[in-house]
Amino acid sequence: MIFFLWIGLFVLGIYLLVSICTTWLQPYFIFRPEQLKEGYVFDFQKKLEEVWLDSPKGGKIHALWRKVPESKGVVLYFHGNAGSLKRWGHLYFFFERHQHDLFIIDYRGYGKSGGKRTMNLMYQDAERAYQFVSEHYAAEQIILHGRSLGSAFALHVAAREKVQALVLETPFSSMEDLFYAYFPFLPRVFPFSYRFQNRQNLKKTQCPVYLFHGTDDWVVPYRVAYKLIPYLKDSDRFFTITGGGHNDLLYFDQYQEEMAWILKKGDS
């Protein structure tokens, strides 16, 4: 009897230890920011306007805004979990080629942005970014683009606001699915402080949704994104990029052709 009691206590201890580690390590697993001084000067070939957005709980959100002549609309872009606008701001060249403006934010603790970081506060920051963009563009001119981690924020906005379309690039179905894709040997009993509601938000979207994922993505495995398919509408599209990884879809002809079609679709 005592033997089984000790076994039970041992198992409980292991569970508590892993639970604490899982909770404590989550922010390090999810967020890999690059911080920039407020006076940092971006070195882009073309001028991008710097925008500051106030957000709840002392949030100060920094954004870049690239406006092109005779713009056909704007892409509100939520980037991946690593780096800052120093890295992601260069995407303006792709959307500029298709006559679209780009508005892209840095999350709290990324780049020049500041404020305490929680899931709900980051959701509110995404809403604040949409609010700003909607003051300058009609809803039918706004395309949301969520890249990896950014898919959570793009989905949150798309589930609540009117937009032309939603693009999800290398998204994940849930943080739990992603975590257990890395650690399949662990039981699914551990708590998560960042429970991004990607499935639920995808079910609520009214706009067209276009999802891109590479078969060779080892950061967000293809099977994790594939779990979103049951929540897509009949008119939505899931584009499989054969051989595509996590950071190189932009260089595939299929991606460029489909994105050109999506960006042009709003003109008709």
Coordinates of C-alpha atoms in Angstrom, one line a residue:
M1 CA 0.0 0.0 0.0
I2 CA 2.8 2.4 1.0
F3 CA 4.6 1.5 -2.3
F4 CA 1.6 2.6 -4.4
L5 CA 1.3 5.7 -2.3
W6 CA 4.9 6.6 -3.1
I7 CA 4.3 5.9 -6.8
G8 CA 1.3 8.2 -6.8
L9 CA 3.2 11.0 -5.0
F10 CA 6.0 10.6 -7.5
V11 CA 3.7 10.8 -10.5
L12 CA 2.0 13.8 -8.9
G13 CA 5.3 15.5 -8.3
I14 CA 6.4 15.0 -11.9
Y15 CA 3.1 16.4 -13.1
L16 CA 3.4 19.5 -10.9
L17 CA 7.0 20.0 -12.0
V18 CA 6.3 19.7 -15.7
S19 CA 3.1 21.9 -15.3
I20 CA 5.2 24.7 -13.6
C21 CA 7.9 24.4 -16.3
T22 CA 5.4 24.4 -19.1
T23 CA 3.6 27.5 -17.7
W24 CA 6.9 29.3 -17.0
L25 CA 8.6 28.5 -20.3
Q26 CA 5.6 29.3 -22.5
P27 CA 6.5 32.9 -23.1
Y28 CA 10.1 31.9 -24.1
F29 CA 8.7 29.2 -26.4
I30 CA 6.2 31.6 -28.1
F31 CA 7.9 35.0 -28.1
R32 CA 11.4 35.8 -29.5
P33 CA 11.4 39.5 -29.8
E34 CA 14.1 41.9 -31.0
Q35 CA 14.0 45.1 -29.2
L36 CA 14.9 48.5 -30.7
K37 CA 15.7 51.8 -29.2
E38 CA 13.1 54.5 -29.8
G39 CA 15.5 56.5 -31.8
Y40 CA 16.5 53.6 -34.1
V41 CA 16.4 54.7 -37.8
F42 CA 15.1 52.1 -40.2
D43 CA 17.2 51.5 -43.3
F44 CA 14.6 50.7 -46.0
Q45 CA 15.0 51.6 -49.7
K46 CA 11.8 53.5 -49.5
K47 CA 10.1 55.6 -46.9
L48 CA 7.8 54.0 -44.4
E49 CA 5.9 56.2 -42.0
E50 CA 6.3 55.5 -38.3
V51 CA 3.0 55.4 -36.4
W52 CA 2.4 55.1 -32.7
L53 CA -0.8 53.7 -31.3
D54 CA -1.9 53.9 -27.6
S55 CA -3.4 50.7 -26.3
P56 CA -4.9 49.5 -23.0
K57 CA -2.8 49.0 -19.8
G58 CA 0.0 51.3 -20.9
G59 CA 0.5 49.6 -24.3
K60 CA 2.5 51.7 -26.8
I61 CA 2.3 50.0 -30.2
H62 CA 4.8 51.0 -32.9
A63 CA 3.8 50.5 -36.5
L64 CA 5.1 51.1 -40.0
W65 CA 2.9 52.4 -42.8
R66 CA 3.9 52.2 -46.5
K67 CA 1.6 54.1 -48.8
V68 CA 1.9 53.7 -52.6
P69 CA 0.5 55.9 -55.3
E70 CA -2.9 54.9 -56.6
S71 CA -3.3 52.3 -53.9
K72 CA -5.9 49.6 -54.4
G73 CA -6.1 48.8 -50.7
V74 CA -4.1 48.0 -47.6
V75 CA -2.7 44.8 -46.0
L76 CA -2.9 44.9 -42.2
Y77 CA 0.0 42.5 -41.4
F78 CA 0.6 40.6 -38.2
H79 CA 4.1 39.1 -38.3
G80 CA 5.7 36.0 -36.8
N81 CA 7.1 35.4 -33.3
A82 CA 10.7 36.4 -34.0
G83 CA 12.5 39.7 -34.8
S84 CA 10.9 43.1 -35.2
L85 CA 9.9 45.6 -37.8
K86 CA 13.5 45.9 -38.7
R87 CA 13.1 42.5 -40.3
W88 CA 9.5 42.4 -41.2
G89 CA 9.2 45.9 -42.7
H90 CA 10.9 44.8 -45.9
L91 CA 7.7 43.0 -46.9
Y92 CA 6.4 46.3 -48.2
F93 CA 8.1 45.6 -51.5
F94 CA 5.9 42.6 -52.2
F95 CA 2.6 44.3 -51.6
E96 CA 3.8 47.5 -53.3
R97 CA 4.3 45.4 -56.4
H98 CA 0.6 44.7 -56.4
Q99 CA -0.4 48.3 -55.6
H100 CA -1.3 47.7 -52.0
D101 CA -0.3 49.7 -48.9
L102 CA 1.2 47.9 -45.9
F103 CA 0.4 48.6 -42.3
I104 CA 2.4 46.4 -39.9
I105 CA 2.8 46.5 -36.1
D106 CA 5.3 45.3 -33.6
Y107 CA 3.8 43.4 -30.6
R108 CA 4.4 44.5 -27.1
G109 CA 8.1 43.9 -26.2
Y110 CA 9.0 43.8 -29.9
G111 CA 11.0 46.6 -31.6
K112 CA 10.0 49.9 -30.2
S113 CA 6.6 48.7 -28.8
G114 CA 6.1 48.5 -25.1
G115 CA 3.7 47.4 -22.4
K116 CA 2.9 44.3 -20.4
R117 CA 2.3 41.3 -22.6
T118 CA -0.7 39.0 -22.2
M119 CA -2.8 37.2 -24.7
N120 CA -5.9 39.5 -24.2
L121 CA -3.8 42.7 -24.3
M122 CA -2.3 41.6 -27.6
Y123 CA -5.7 40.8 -28.9
Q124 CA -6.7 44.4 -28.0
D125 CA -3.6 45.7 -29.7
A126 CA -4.7 44.0 -32.9
E127 CA -8.1 45.5 -32.6
R128 CA -6.5 48.9 -32.1
A129 CA -4.4 48.5 -35.3
Y130 CA -7.6 47.6 -37.2
Q131 CA -9.4 50.6 -35.7
F132 CA -6.6 52.9 -37.0
V133 CA -6.6 51.3 -40.5
S134 CA -10.4 51.5 -40.7
E135 CA -10.2 55.2 -40.2
H136 CA -8.2 55.5 -43.5
Y137 CA -9.6 52.7 -45.6
A138 CA -13.0 51.2 -46.3
A139 CA -13.6 47.7 -45.0
E140 CA -13.7 46.3 -48.5
Q141 CA -10.1 47.6 -49.0
I142 CA -8.6 45.9 -46.0
I143 CA -6.9 42.5 -46.2
L144 CA -5.7 40.9 -43.0
H145 CA -2.5 38.9 -43.2
G146 CA -1.4 36.7 -40.3
R147 CA 2.0 35.1 -40.4
S148 CA 2.6 32.2 -38.0
L149 CA 2.0 33.7 -34.5
G150 CA 0.3 36.6 -36.3
S151 CA -2.4 34.3 -37.5
A152 CA -3.9 34.4 -34.0
F153 CA -4.3 38.1 -34.1
A154 CA -5.5 38.3 -37.7
L155 CA -8.1 35.6 -36.9
H156 CA -9.2 37.5 -33.8
V157 CA -9.8 40.6 -35.9
A158 CA -11.4 38.8 -38.8
A159 CA -13.9 37.1 -36.4
R160 CA -15.1 40.5 -35.2
E161 CA -14.7 43.1 -38.0
K162 CA -15.6 43.4 -41.7
V163 CA -12.6 43.0 -44.1
Q164 CA -12.1 42.1 -47.7
A165 CA -10.2 38.9 -47.0
L166 CA -8.0 37.0 -44.6
V167 CA -4.7 35.4 -45.5
L168 CA -3.2 32.9 -43.0
E169 CA 0.5 32.0 -43.7
T170 CA 2.0 29.1 -41.8
P171 CA -0.7 29.3 -39.1
F172 CA -1.3 26.9 -36.2
S173 CA -4.6 25.4 -35.0
S174 CA -3.8 25.9 -31.3
M175 CA -0.9 26.4 -29.1
E176 CA -1.6 23.0 -27.5
D177 CA -1.5 21.3 -30.8
L178 CA 1.8 23.0 -31.6
F179 CA 3.3 22.2 -28.2
Y180 CA 2.4 18.5 -28.4
A181 CA 3.7 18.3 -32.0
Y182 CA 7.1 19.0 -30.4
F183 CA 6.5 16.9 -27.3
P184 CA 4.1 14.1 -28.3
F185 CA 5.3 11.8 -25.5
L186 CA 3.7 14.2 -22.8
P187 CA 0.1 13.7 -21.7
R188 CA -2.4 16.4 -22.8
V189 CA -3.0 17.5 -19.2
F190 CA -0.9 20.6 -18.8
P191 CA -2.1 24.2 -18.5
F192 CA -1.5 26.9 -21.1
S193 CA -1.6 30.6 -20.4
Y194 CA -1.7 31.5 -24.1
R195 CA -4.7 29.6 -25.4
F196 CA -5.1 31.4 -28.7
Q197 CA -8.7 30.7 -30.0
N198 CA -7.7 30.1 -33.7
R199 CA -10.3 27.4 -34.3
Q200 CA -13.1 29.2 -32.7
N201 CA -12.3 32.5 -34.5
L202 CA -11.9 30.8 -37.8
K203 CA -15.5 29.5 -37.5
K204 CA -16.7 33.0 -36.9
T205 CA -15.1 34.6 -40.0
Q206 CA -17.4 35.9 -42.7
C207 CA -14.8 37.0 -45.2
P208 CA -12.9 34.8 -47.7
V209 CA -10.0 33.0 -46.1
Y210 CA -6.9 31.8 -47.8
L211 CA -4.4 29.6 -46.0
F212 CA -0.9 28.8 -47.1
H213 CA 1.4 26.2 -45.6
G214 CA 4.5 24.3 -46.7
T215 CA 4.9 20.6 -46.4
D216 CA 8.5 20.9 -45.1
D217 CA 7.6 23.4 -42.3
W218 CA 9.4 22.2 -39.1
V219 CA 8.5 25.2 -37.0
V220 CA 4.7 24.8 -37.4
P221 CA 4.4 21.3 -38.8
Y222 CA 2.0 21.0 -41.8
R223 CA -0.3 18.6 -39.8
V224 CA -0.8 21.4 -37.2
A225 CA -2.2 23.8 -39.8
Y226 CA -4.1 21.0 -41.5
K227 CA -6.3 20.7 -38.4
L228 CA -7.8 24.1 -39.3
I229 CA -9.4 22.6 -42.5
P230 CA -12.7 21.5 -40.8
Y231 CA -13.3 25.1 -39.8
L232 CA -13.0 26.6 -43.3
K233 CA -16.0 27.6 -45.3
D234 CA -16.7 25.9 -48.6
S235 CA -15.5 29.0 -50.4
D236 CA -12.2 29.2 -48.5
R237 CA -8.9 27.9 -49.9
F238 CA -6.1 25.9 -48.4
F239 CA -2.9 26.1 -50.5
T240 CA -0.3 23.4 -49.9
I241 CA 3.2 24.6 -51.0
T242 CA 5.1 21.4 -51.7
G243 CA 8.6 21.6 -50.3
G244 CA 7.8 24.9 -48.6
G245 CA 9.3 25.6 -45.2
H246 CA 8.4 28.1 -42.5
N247 CA 10.2 31.2 -43.8
D248 CA 10.5 30.7 -47.5
L249 CA 6.9 30.6 -49.0
L250 CA 7.4 34.0 -50.5
Y251 CA 10.0 32.6 -52.9
F252 CA 7.7 29.9 -54.3
D253 CA 6.0 30.6 -57.7
Q254 CA 2.8 29.1 -56.4
Y255 CA 2.6 31.4 -53.4
Q256 CA 3.4 34.5 -55.5
E257 CA 0.8 33.6 -58.2
E258 CA -2.0 32.8 -55.6
M259 CA -1.2 36.0 -53.6
A260 CA -1.3 38.1 -56.8
W261 CA -4.7 36.6 -57.5
I262 CA -6.0 37.3 -54.0
L263 CA -4.7 40.9 -54.1
K264 CA -6.2 41.4 -57.6
K265 CA -9.5 39.8 -56.6
G266 CA -10.5 42.8 -54.6
D267 CA -10.3 45.0 -57.7
S268 CA -13.1 43.2 -59.5

